[in-house]
JSON list of C-alpha atoms in Angstrom, two decimals:
[
{"chain": "A", "resi": 261, "resn": "LEU", "atom": "CA", "xyz": [63.95, 67.39, 13.02]},
{"chain": "A", "resi": 262, "resn": "ALA", "atom": "CA", "xyz": [60.04, 67.23, 14.18]},
{"chain": "A", "resi": 263, "resn": "LYS", "atom": "CA", "xyz": [60.07, 69.11, 17.56]},
{"chain": "A", "resi": 264, "resn": "THR", "atom": "CA", "xyz": [57.81, 67.51, 19.94]},
{"chain": "A", "resi": 265, "resn": "THR", "atom": "CA", "xyz": [55.17, 69.13, 22.61]},
{"chain": "A", "resi": 266, "resn": "GLN", "atom": "CA", "xyz": [54.03, 66.89, 25.71]},
{"chain": "A", "resi": 267, "resn": "PRO", "atom": "CA", "xyz": [52.25, 67.96, 28.96]},
{"chain": "A", "resi": 268, "resn": "ILE", "atom": "CA", "xyz": [54.59, 67.98, 31.63]},
{"chain": "A", "resi": 269, "resn": "SER", "atom": "CA", "xyz": [52.67, 65.47, 33.92]},
{"chain": "A", "resi": 270, "resn": "MET", "atom": "CA", "xyz": [49.31, 63.82, 34.18]},
{"chain": "A", "resi": 271, "resn": "ASP", "atom": "CA", "xyz": [47.53, 62.13, 37.26]},
{"chain": "A", "resi": 272, "resn": "SER", "atom": "CA", "xyz": [45.21, 59.18, 37.20]},
{"chain": "A", "resi": 273, "resn": "TYR", "atom": "CA", "xyz": [43.93, 56.06, 39.30]},
{"chain": "A", "resi": 274, "resn": "GLU", "atom": "CA", "xyz": [44.22, 52.48, 38.69]},
{"chain": "A", "resi": 275, "resn": "GLY", "atom": "CA", "xyz": [41.77, 51.24, 36.18]},
{"chain": "A", "resi": 276, "resn": "GLN", "atom": "CA", "xyz": [41.47, 54.73, 34.13]},
{"chain": "A", "resi": 277, "resn": "GLU", "atom": "CA", "xyz": [42.25, 55.07, 30.91]},
{"chain": "A", "resi": 278, "resn": "VAL", "atom": "CA", "xyz": [45.12, 57.66, 30.50]},
{"chain": "A", "resi": 279, "resn": "ASN", "atom": "CA", "xyz": [45.80, 59.63, 27.01]},
{"chain": "A", "resi": 280, "resn": "ILE", "atom": "CA", "xyz": [48.77, 61.57, 26.39]},
{"chain": "A", "resi": 281, "resn": "THR", "atom": "CA", "xyz": [48.92, 63.73, 23.40]},
{"chain": "A", "resi": 282, "resn": "CYS", "atom": "CA", "xyz": [52.06, 65.12, 21.66]},
{"chain": "A", "resi": 283, "resn": "SER", "atom": "CA", "xyz": [52.16, 67.94, 19.15]},
{"chain": "A", "resi": 284, "resn": "HIS", "atom": "CA", "xyz": [54.66, 67.69, 16.55]},
{"chain": "A", "resi": 285, "resn": "ASN", "atom": "CA", "xyz": [53.18, 70.37, 14.15]},
{"chain": "A", "resi": 286, "resn": "ASN", "atom": "CA", "xyz": [56.40, 70.14, 11.34]},
{"chain": "A", "resi": 287, "resn": "ILE", "atom": "CA", "xyz": [56.30, 66.34, 10.90]},
{"chain": "A", "resi": 288, "resn": "ALA", "atom": "CA", "xyz": [57.96, 65.31, 7.90]},
{"chain": "A", "resi": 289, "resn": "THR", "atom": "CA", "xyz": [56.45, 63.15, 5.26]},
{"chain": "A", "resi": 290, "resn": "ASN", "atom": "CA", "xyz": [58.97, 60.34, 6.21]},
{"chain": "A", "resi": 291, "resn": "ASP", "atom": "CA", "xyz": [58.65, 60.73, 9.89]},
{"chain": "A", "resi": 292, "resn": "TYR", "atom": "CA", "xyz": [57.32, 57.97, 12.07]},
{"chain": "A", "resi": 293, "resn": "ILE", "atom": "CA", "xyz": [55.95, 58.54, 15.73]},
{"chain": "A", "resi": 294, "resn": "THR", "atom": "CA", "xyz": [57.24, 56.19, 18.49]},
{"chain": "A", "resi": 295, "resn": "TRP", "atom": "CA", "xyz": [56.43, 56.29, 22.25]},
{"chain": "A", "resi": 296, "resn": "TYR", "atom": "CA", "xyz": [58.95, 55.05, 24.84]},
{"chain": "A", "resi": 297, "resn": "GLN", "atom": "CA", "xyz": [58.71, 54.13, 28.83]},
{"chain": "A", "resi": 298, "resn": "GLN", "atom": "CA", "xyz": [60.82, 55.24, 31.36]},
{"chain": "A", "resi": 299, "resn": "PHE", "atom": "CA", "xyz": [61.10, 53.74, 34.96]},
{"chain": "A", "resi": 300, "resn": "PRO", "atom": "CA", "xyz": [63.71, 55.30, 37.33]},
{"chain": "A", "resi": 301, "resn": "SER", "atom": "CA", "xyz": [66.90, 54.14, 36.92]},
{"chain": "A", "resi": 302, "resn": "GLN", "atom": "CA", "xyz": [66.16, 52.16, 33.69]},
{"chain": "A", "resi": 303, "resn": "GLY", "atom": "CA", "xyz": [66.85, 53.15, 29.93]},
{"chain": "A", "resi": 304, "resn": "PRO", "atom": "CA", "xyz": [63.57, 54.00, 27.92]},
{"chain": "A", "resi": 305, "resn": "ARG", "atom": "CA", "xyz": [61.85, 50.94, 26.49]},
{"chain": "A", "resi": 306, "resn": "PHE", "atom": "CA", "xyz": [59.57, 50.86, 23.06]},
{"chain": "A", "resi": 307, "resn": "ILE", "atom": "CA", "xyz": [55.99, 50.84, 23.66]},
{"chain": "A", "resi": 308, "resn": "ILE", "atom": "CA", "xyz": [54.24, 51.67, 20.07]},
{"chain": "A", "resi": 309, "resn": "GLN", "atom": "CA", "xyz": [54.86, 53.21, 16.74]},
{"chain": "A", "resi": 310, "resn": "GLY", "atom": "CA", "xyz": [52.62, 54.43, 13.96]},
{"chain": "A", "resi": 311, "resn": "TYR", "atom": "CA", "xyz": [52.67, 56.38, 10.95]},
{"chain": "A", "resi": 312, "resn": "LYS", "atom": "CA", "xyz": [49.07, 57.01, 10.53]},
{"chain": "A", "resi": 313, "resn": "THR", "atom": "CA", "xyz": [45.55, 55.95, 11.71]},
{"chain": "A", "resi": 314, "resn": "LYS", "atom": "CA", "xyz": [45.63, 53.81, 14.70]},
{"chain": "A", "resi": 315, "resn": "VAL", "atom": "CA", "xyz": [48.17, 51.00, 15.80]},
{"chain": "A", "resi": 316, "resn": "THR", "atom": "CA", "xyz": [47.17, 48.75, 18.83]},
{"chain": "A", "resi": 317, "resn": "ASN", "atom": "CA", "xyz": [49.46, 46.11, 20.34]},
{"chain": "A", "resi": 318, "resn": "GLU", "atom": "CA", "xyz": [49.13, 44.36, 23.63]},
{"chain": "A", "resi": 319, "resn": "VAL", "atom": "CA", "xyz": [49.68, 47.41, 25.83]},
{"chain": "A", "resi": 320, "resn": "ALA", "atom": "CA", "xyz": [48.64, 50.63, 24.22]},
{"chain": "A", "resi": 321, "resn": "SER", "atom": "CA", "xyz": [46.88, 52.38, 21.29]},
{"chain": "A", "resi": 322, "resn": "LEU", "atom": "CA", "xyz": [48.38, 55.28, 19.26]},
{"chain": "A", "resi": 323, "resn": "PHE", "atom": "CA", "xyz": [45.85, 57.51, 17.30]},
{"chain": "A", "resi": 324, "resn": "ILE", "atom": "CA", "xyz": [47.34, 59.56, 14.73]},
{"chain": "A", "resi": 325, "resn": "PRO", "atom": "CA", "xyz": [44.92, 62.15, 12.96]},
{"chain": "A", "resi": 326, "resn": "ALA", "atom": "CA", "xyz": [44.95, 62.47, 8.89]},
{"chain": "A", "resi": 327, "resn": "ASP", "atom": "CA", "xyz": [47.24, 65.66, 9.16]},
{"chain": "A", "resi": 328, "resn": "ARG", "atom": "CA", "xyz": [49.64, 63.93, 11.51]},
{"chain": "A", "resi": 329, "resn": "LYS", "atom": "CA", "xyz": [50.25, 66.99, 13.46]},
{"chain": "A", "resi": 330, "resn": "SER", "atom": "CA", "xyz": [49.66, 65.44, 16.65]},
{"chain": "A", "resi": 331, "resn": "SER", "atom": "CA", "xyz": [49.55, 62.16, 18.03]},
{"chain": "A", "resi": 332, "resn": "THR", "atom": "CA", "xyz": [47.65, 60.06, 21.26]},
{"chain": "A", "resi": 333, "resn": "LEU", "atom": "CA", "xyz": [49.41, 57.65, 23.17]},
{"chain": "A", "resi": 334, "resn": "SER", "atom": "CA", "xyz": [46.01, 55.66, 24.94]},
{"chain": "A", "resi": 335, "resn": "LEU", "atom": "CA", "xyz": [46.82, 53.45, 28.17]},
{"chain": "A", "resi": 336, "resn": "PRO", "atom": "CA", "xyz": [43.83, 51.44, 29.11]},
{"chain": "A", "resi": 337, "resn": "ARG", "atom": "CA", "xyz": [42.99, 50.50, 32.60]},
{"chain": "A", "resi": 338, "resn": "VAL", "atom": "CA", "xyz": [46.11, 51.55, 34.20]},
{"chain": "A", "resi": 339, "resn": "SER", "atom": "CA", "xyz": [48.05, 50.15, 37.07]},
{"chain": "A", "resi": 340, "resn": "LEU", "atom": "CA", "xyz": [50.33, 51.49, 39.63]},
{"chain": "A", "resi": 341, "resn": "SER", "atom": "CA", "xyz": [53.41, 49.78, 37.70]},
{"chain": "A", "resi": 342, "resn": "ASP", "atom": "CA", "xyz": [52.28, 52.20, 34.76]},
{"chain": "A", "resi": 343, "resn": "THR", "atom": "CA", "xyz": [53.72, 55.22, 36.50]},
{"chain": "A", "resi": 344, "resn": "ALA", "atom": "CA", "xyz": [56.67, 56.16, 34.71]},
{"chain": "A", "resi": 345, "resn": "VAL", "atom": "CA", "xyz": [57.76, 59.12, 32.16]},
{"chain": "A", "resi": 346, "resn": "TYR", "atom": "CA", "xyz": [56.58, 58.75, 28.75]},
{"chain": "A", "resi": 347, "resn": "TYR", "atom": "CA", "xyz": [58.26, 60.19, 25.52]},
{"chain": "A", "resi": 348, "resn": "CYS", "atom": "CA", "xyz": [57.09, 61.10, 22.38]},
{"chain": "A", "resi": 349, "resn": "LEU", "atom": "CA", "xyz": [59.94, 60.46, 19.28]},
{"chain": "A", "resi": 350, "resn": "VAL", "atom": "CA", "xyz": [59.27, 61.75, 16.03]},
{"chain": "A", "resi": 351, "resn": "SER", "atom": "CA", "xyz": [62.16, 60.18, 13.66]},
{"chain": "A", "resi": 352, "resn": "GLY", "atom": "CA", "xyz": [62.25, 60.04, 9.66]},
{"chain": "A", "resi": 353, "resn": "ASP", "atom": "CA", "xyz": [65.27, 60.56, 7.46]},
{"chain": "A", "resi": 354, "resn": "ASP", "atom": "CA", "xyz": [67.36, 62.35, 10.07]},
{"chain": "A", "resi": 355, "resn": "TYR", "atom": "CA", "xyz": [69.59, 60.23, 12.27]},
{"chain": "A", "resi": 356, "resn": "LYS", "atom": "CA", "xyz": [69.69, 62.28, 15.01]},
{"chain": "A", "resi": 357, "resn": "LEU", "atom": "CA", "xyz": [67.04, 60.68, 17.44]},
{"chain": "A", "resi": 358, "resn": "SER", "atom": "CA", "xyz": [66.58, 63.20, 20.13]},
{"chain": "A", "resi": 359, "resn": "PHE", "atom": "CA", "xyz": [64.03, 63.12, 23.36]},
{"chain": "A", "resi": 360, "resn": "GLY", "atom": "CA", "xyz": [61.79, 65.85, 24.52]},
{"chain": "A", "resi": 361, "resn": "ALA", "atom": "CA", "xyz": [61.22, 66.30, 28.16]},
{"chain": "A", "resi": 362, "resn": "GLY", "atom": "CA", "xyz": [58.55, 63.66, 28.21]},
{"chain": "A", "resi": 363, "resn": "THR", "atom": "CA", "xyz": [55.47, 63.20, 30.47]},
{"chain": "A", "resi": 364, "resn": "THR", "atom": "CA", "xyz": [55.51, 62.06, 33.97]},
{"chain": "A", "resi": 365, "resn": "VAL", "atom": "CA", "xyz": [52.35, 59.65, 34.32]},
{"chain": "A", "resi": 366, "resn": "THR", "atom": "CA", "xyz": [51.33, 59.03, 38.28]},
{"chain": "A", "resi": 367, "resn": "VAL", "atom": "CA", "xyz": [48.85, 56.60, 38.90]},
{"chain": "A", "resi": 368, "resn": "ARG", "atom": "CA", "xyz": [47.47, 56.47, 42.15]},
{"chain": "A", "resi": 369, "resn": "ALA", "atom": "CA", "xyz": [45.39, 53.83, 44.10]},
{"chain": "B", "resi": 171, "resn": "ASN", "atom": "CA", "xyz": [70.48, 37.58, 23.20]},
{"chain": "B", "resi": 172, "resn": "ALA", "atom": "CA", "xyz": [72.30, 40.03, 25.62]},
{"chain": "B", "resi": 173, "resn": "GLY", "atom": "CA", "xyz": [71.09, 43.26, 23.53]},
{"chain": "B", "resi": 174, "resn": "VAL", "atom": "CA", "xyz": [72.82, 46.62, 24.73]},
{"chain": "B", "resi": 175, "resn": "THR", "atom": "CA", "xyz": [75.40, 45.90, 27.36]},
{"chain": "B", "resi": 176, "resn": "GLN", "atom": "CA", "xyz": [77.10, 49.16, 29.00]},
{"chain": "B", "resi": 177, "resn": "THR", "atom": "CA", "xyz": [79.96, 48.92, 31.24]},
{"chain": "B", "resi": 178, "resn": "PRO", "atom": "CA", "xyz": [80.52, 50.47, 33.95]},
{"chain": "B", "resi": 179, "resn": "LYS", "atom": "CA", "xyz": [77.14, 50.82, 35.79]},
{"chain": "B", "resi": 180, "resn": "PHE", "atom": "CA", "xyz": [78.42, 53.06, 38.32]},
{"chain": "B", "resi": 181, "resn": "ARG", "atom": "CA", "xyz": [81.49, 55.33, 38.37]},
{"chain": "B", "resi": 182, "resn": "ILE", "atom": "CA", "xyz": [83.23, 58.24, 40.49]},
{"chain": "B", "resi": 183, "resn": "LEU", "atom": "CA", "xyz": [85.83, 60.46, 38.91]},
{"chain": "B", "resi": 184, "resn": "LYS", "atom": "CA", "xyz": [87.75, 63.16, 40.27]},
{"chain": "B", "resi": 185, "resn": "ILE", "atom": "CA", "xyz": [87.68, 66.65, 38.29]},
{"chain": "B", "resi": 186, "resn": "GLY", "atom": "CA", "xyz": [90.10, 66.45, 35.56]},
{"chain": "B", "resi": 187, "resn": "GLN", "atom": "CA", "xyz": [90.49, 62.70, 35.10]},
{"chain": "B", "resi": 188, "resn": "SER", "atom": "CA", "xyz": [89.52, 60.69, 31.93]},
{"chain": "B", "resi": 189, "resn": "MET", "atom": "CA", "xyz": [87.64, 57.56, 31.33]},
{"chain": "B", "resi": 190, "resn": "THR", "atom": "CA", "xyz": [85.89, 55.68, 28.81]},
{"chain": "B", "resi": 191, "resn": "LEU", "atom": "CA", "xyz": [82.08, 54.24, 29.13]},
{"chain": "B", "resi": 192, "resn": "GLN", "atom": "CA", "xyz": [82.12, 51.00, 26.99]},
{"chain": "B", "resi": 193, "resn": "CYS", "atom": "CA", "xyz": [78.68, 50.05, 24.93]},
{"chain": "B", "resi": 194, "resn": "THR", "atom": "CA", "xyz": [78.67, 46.80, 23.05]},
{"chain": "B", "resi": 195, "resn": "GLN", "atom": "CA", "xyz": [75.48, 45.30, 21.02]},
{"chain": "B", "resi": 196, "resn": "ASP", "atom": "CA", "xyz": [74.80, 41.99, 19.91]},
{"chain": "B", "resi": 197, "resn": "MET", "atom": "CA", "xyz": [72.02, 42.83, 17.51]},
{"chain": "B", "resi": 198, "resn": "ASN", "atom": "CA", "xyz": [73.94, 43.93, 14.45]},
{"chain": "B", "resi": 199, "resn": "HIS", "atom": "CA", "xyz": [72.76, 47.04, 14.72]},
{"chain": "B", "resi": 200, "resn": "ASN", "atom": "CA", "xyz": [74.22, 49.79, 12.38]},
{"chain": "B", "resi": 201, "resn": "TYR", "atom": "CA", "xyz": [73.05, 52.73, 14.45]},
{"chain": "B", "resi": 202, "resn": "MET", "atom": "CA", "xyz": [74.08, 53.76, 17.70]},
{"chain": "B", "resi": 203, "resn": "TYR", "atom": "CA", "xyz": [73.68, 56.29, 20.19]},
{"chain": "B", "resi": 204, "resn": "TRP", "atom": "CA", "xyz": [74.84, 58.05, 23.40]},
{"chain": "B", "resi": 205, "resn": "TYR", "atom": "CA", "xyz": [72.71, 59.97, 25.72]},
{"chain": "B", "resi": 206, "resn": "ARG", "atom": "CA", "xyz": [73.09, 61.85, 28.84]},
{"chain": "B", "resi": 207, "resn": "GLN", "atom": "CA", "xyz": [70.02, 62.08, 31.18]},
{"chain": "B", "resi": 208, "resn": "ASP", "atom": "CA", "xyz": [70.34, 64.72, 34.16]},
{"chain": "B", "resi": 209, "resn": "PRO", "atom": "CA", "xyz": [68.10, 64.24, 37.16]},
{"chain": "B", "resi": 210, "resn": "GLY", "atom": "CA", "xyz": [64.57, 64.84, 36.39]},
{"chain": "B", "resi": 211, "resn": "MET", "atom": "CA", "xyz": [65.39, 65.74, 32.81]},
{"chain": "B", "resi": 212, "resn": "GLY", "atom": "CA", "xyz": [64.80, 64.17, 29.17]},
{"chain": "B", "resi": 213, "resn": "LEU", "atom": "CA", "xyz": [67.49, 62.72, 27.24]},
{"chain": "B", "resi": 214, "resn": "LYS", "atom": "CA", "xyz": [69.78, 64.88, 25.26]},
{"chain": "B", "resi": 215, "resn": "LEU", "atom": "CA", "xyz": [72.05, 63.15, 22.39]},
{"chain": "B", "resi": 216, "resn": "ILE", "atom": "CA", "xyz": [75.61, 63.35, 22.97]},
{"chain": "B", "resi": 217, "resn": "TYR", "atom": "CA", "xyz": [77.24, 61.57, 19.79]},
{"chain": "B", "resi": 218, "resn": "TYR", "atom": "CA", "xyz": [75.48, 58.95, 17.33]},
{"chain": "B", "resi": 219, "resn": "SER", "atom": "CA", "xyz": [77.00, 56.43, 14.58]},
{"chain": "B", "resi": 220, "resn": "VAL", "atom": "CA", "xyz": [75.59, 55.16, 11.52]},
{"chain": "B", "resi": 221, "resn": "GLY", "atom": "CA", "xyz": [77.87, 52.58, 11.06]},
{"chain": "B", "resi": 222, "resn": "ALA", "atom": "CA", "xyz": [81.52, 51.48, 11.69]},
{"chain": "B", "resi": 223, "resn": "GLY", "atom": "CA", "xyz": [84.00, 54.24, 11.00]},
{"chain": "B", "resi": 224, "resn": "ILE", "atom": "CA", "xyz": [81.11, 57.01, 10.87]},
{"chain": "B", "resi": 225, "resn": "THR", "atom": "CA", "xyz": [80.33, 59.00, 13.77]},
{"chain": "B", "resi": 226, "resn": "ASP", "atom": "CA", "xyz": [78.71, 62.38, 14.07]},
{"chain": "B", "resi": 227, "resn": "LYS", "atom": "CA", "xyz": [77.69, 64.95, 16.87]},
{"chain": "B", "resi": 228, "resn": "GLY", "atom": "CA", "xyz": [74.66, 65.21, 18.72]},
{"chain": "B", "resi": 229, "resn": "GLU", "atom": "CA", "xyz": [73.17, 68.00, 20.78]},
{"chain": "B", "resi": 230, "resn": "VAL", "atom": "CA", "xyz": [75.77, 68.19, 23.63]},
{"chain": "B", "resi": 231, "resn": "PRO", "atom": "CA", "xyz": [78.95, 66.78, 22.02]},
{"chain": "B", "resi": 232, "resn": "ASN", "atom": "CA", "xyz": [81.44, 69.01, 24.11]},
{"chain": "B", "resi": 233, "resn": "GLY", "atom": "CA", "xyz": [83.82, 67.42, 26.54]},
{"chain": "B", "resi": 234, "resn": "TYR", "atom": "CA", "xyz": [83.04, 64.17, 24.81]},
{"chain": "B", "resi": 235, "resn": "ASN", "atom": "CA", "xyz": [84.88, 61.76, 22.02]},
{"chain": "B", "resi": 236, "resn": "VAL", "atom": "CA", "xyz": [83.29, 58.60, 20.53]},
{"chain": "B", "resi": 237, "resn": "SER", "atom": "CA", "xyz": [84.89, 56.19, 17.73]},
{"chain": "B", "resi": 238, "resn": "ARG", "atom": "CA", "xyz": [83.37, 53.29, 16.01]},
{"chain": "B", "resi": 239, "resn": "SER", "atom": "CA", "xyz": [85.89, 50.69, 15.00]},
{"chain": "B", "resi": 240, "resn": "THR", "atom": "CA", "xyz": [83.42, 47.68, 14.81]},
{"chain": "B", "resi": 241, "resn": "THR", "atom": "CA", "xyz": [79.55, 47.51, 14.49]},
{"chain": "B", "resi": 242, "resn": "GLU", "atom": "CA", "xyz": [79.40, 45.75, 17.83]},
{"chain": "B", "resi": 243, "resn": "ASP", "atom": "CA", "xyz": [81.20, 48.66, 19.78]},
{"chain": "B", "resi": 244, "resn": "PHE", "atom": "CA", "xyz": [80.61, 52.33, 20.51]},
{"chain": "B", "resi": 245, "resn": "PRO", "atom": "CA", "xyz": [82.55, 53.81, 23.40]},
{"chain": "B", "resi": 246, "resn": "LEU", "atom": "CA", "xyz": [82.30, 57.09, 24.97]},
{"chain": "B", "resi": 247, "resn": "ARG", "atom": "CA", "xyz": [85.26, 58.79, 26.32]},
{"chain": "B", "resi": 248, "resn": "LEU", "atom": "CA", "xyz": [85.21, 61.79, 28.74]},
{"chain": "B", "resi": 249, "resn": "GLU", "atom": "CA", "xyz": [88.10, 63.77, 28.76]},
{"chain": "B", "resi": 250, "resn": "LEU", "atom": "CA", "xyz": [89.01, 66.28, 31.65]},
{"chain": "B", "resi": 251, "resn": "ALA", "atom": "CA", "xyz": [85.95, 65.35, 33.46]},
{"chain": "B", "resi": 252, "resn": "ALA", "atom": "CA", "xyz": [83.93, 68.32, 35.05]},
{"chain": "B", "resi": 253, "resn": "PRO", "atom": "CA", "xyz": [81.17, 68.39, 37.67]},
{"chain": "B", "resi": 254, "resn": "SER", "atom": "CA", "xyz": [78.65, 69.30, 34.75]},
{"chain": "B", "resi": 255, "resn": "GLN", "atom": "CA", "xyz": [79.35, 65.82, 33.60]},
{"chain": "B", "resi": 256, "resn": "THR", "atom": "CA", "xyz": [77.48, 64.14, 36.33]},
{"chain": "B", "resi": 257, "resn": "SER", "atom": "CA", "xyz": [74.84, 62.38, 34.93]},
{"chain": "B", "resi": 258, "resn": "VAL", "atom": "CA", "xyz": [73.52, 58.89, 33.70]},
{"chain": "B", "resi": 259, "resn": "TYR", "atom": "CA", "xyz": [74.62, 57.83, 30.43]},
{"chain": "B", "resi": 260, "resn": "PHE", "atom": "CA", "xyz": [72.31, 55.71, 28.21]},
{"chain": "B", "resi": 261, "resn": "CYS", "atom": "CA", "xyz": [74.04, 53.93, 25.23]},
{"chain": "B", "resi": 262, "resn": "ALA", "atom": "CA", "xyz": [71.14, 52.66, 22.49]},
{"chain": "B", "resi": 263, "resn": "SER", "atom": "CA", "xyz": [70.80, 50.95, 19.34]},
{"chain": "B", "resi": 264, "resn": "SER", "atom": "CA", "xyz": [68.58, 50.68, 16.38]},
{"chain": "B", "resi": 265, "resn": "PRO", "atom": "CA", "xyz": [68.27, 48.40, 13.33]},
{"chain": "B", "resi": 266, "resn": "ARG", "atom": "CA", "xyz": [69.01, 49.38, 9.94]},
{"chain": "B", "resi": 267, "resn": "THR", "atom": "CA", "xyz": [65.54, 50.92, 9.03]},
{"chain": "B", "resi": 268, "resn": "ILE", "atom": "CA", "xyz": [66.50, 53.85, 10.99]},
{"chain": "B", "resi": 269, "resn": "ASN", "atom": "CA", "xyz": [62.97, 55.78, 10.12]},
{"chain": "B", "resi": 270, "resn": "THR", "atom": "CA", "xyz": [61.33, 53.28, 12.17]},
{"chain": "B", "resi": 271, "resn": "GLY", "atom": "CA", "xyz": [63.19, 54.63, 15.39]},
{"chain": "B", "resi": 272, "resn": "GLU", "atom": "CA", "xyz": [62.82, 52.00, 17.33]},
{"chain": "B", "resi": 273, "resn": "LEU", "atom": "CA", "xyz": [65.76, 52.26, 19.95]},
{"chain": "B", "resi": 274, "resn": "PHE", "atom": "CA", "xyz": [67.21, 49.39, 22.35]},
{"chain": "B", "resi": 275, "resn": "PHE", "atom": "CA", "xyz": [68.78, 50.81, 25.16]},
{"chain": "B", "resi": 276, "resn": "GLY", "atom": "CA", "xyz": [71.30, 49.67, 27.66]},
{"chain": "B", "resi": 277, "resn": "GLU", "atom": "CA", "xyz": [70.76, 49.70, 31.20]},
{"chain": "B", "resi": 278, "resn": "GLY", "atom": "CA", "xyz": [72.89, 53.00, 31.98]},
{"chain": "B", "resi": 279, "resn": "SER", "atom": "CA", "xyz": [76.19, 54.06, 33.28]},
{"chain": "B", "resi": 280, "resn": "ARG", "atom": "CA", "xyz": [75.63, 56.43, 36.50]},
{"chain": "B", "resi": 281, "resn": "LEU", "atom": "CA", "xyz": [78.85, 58.66, 36.68]},
{"chain": "B", "resi": 282, "resn": "THR", "atom": "CA", "xyz": [79.80, 61.04, 39.28]},
{"chain": "B", "resi": 283, "resn": "VAL", "atom": "CA", "xyz": [82.26, 64.09, 39.04]},
{"chain": "B", "resi": 284, "resn": "LEU", "atom": "CA", "xyz": [83.71, 65.39, 42.49]}
]
């Protein structure tokens, strides 16, 4: 199971772009990278998923370099409602989907 | 479409009592998981199941038991509750294509053991 490392916390201001990098040096060939968002007192919610290069959806972009040993979640023009904990999850053939400590993102006015 | 439903949402137990946290999903997902989250911490995997009749331990299984008699239901049993089991418990399910790792979570069950 690939171990992930993320920053513990990040601060930003409304309207700015937030980039969170996750390290996963021992990622396996079949592993995908998925990011989740969690608000207080709620379960995590799927944000975006990718295997390589770049993936974009209506809320975020995910950048994965060629060696796949890291990935960067990009949140464009954040608002106060984006204040949450963000988790990077690497999963593949191993059914044990375990979460790391996550990154607490605080957006200030 | 209800998704993943957990009951109860809140519960207070006395030390040594037992209880079952219920989890039901209506998405026909084969994979189901139980996590616990302590205050200010990440999610730790307790047990998981890859299909009816098949369960396996996660990172922190001690003090818990699970069963999976149907695709829809994945109850978590706490035997002899201890204060260390005070936590928020989340159930999740995932579609057959497990490589994608897309988990659908319930709203959580907050358990306090006094």
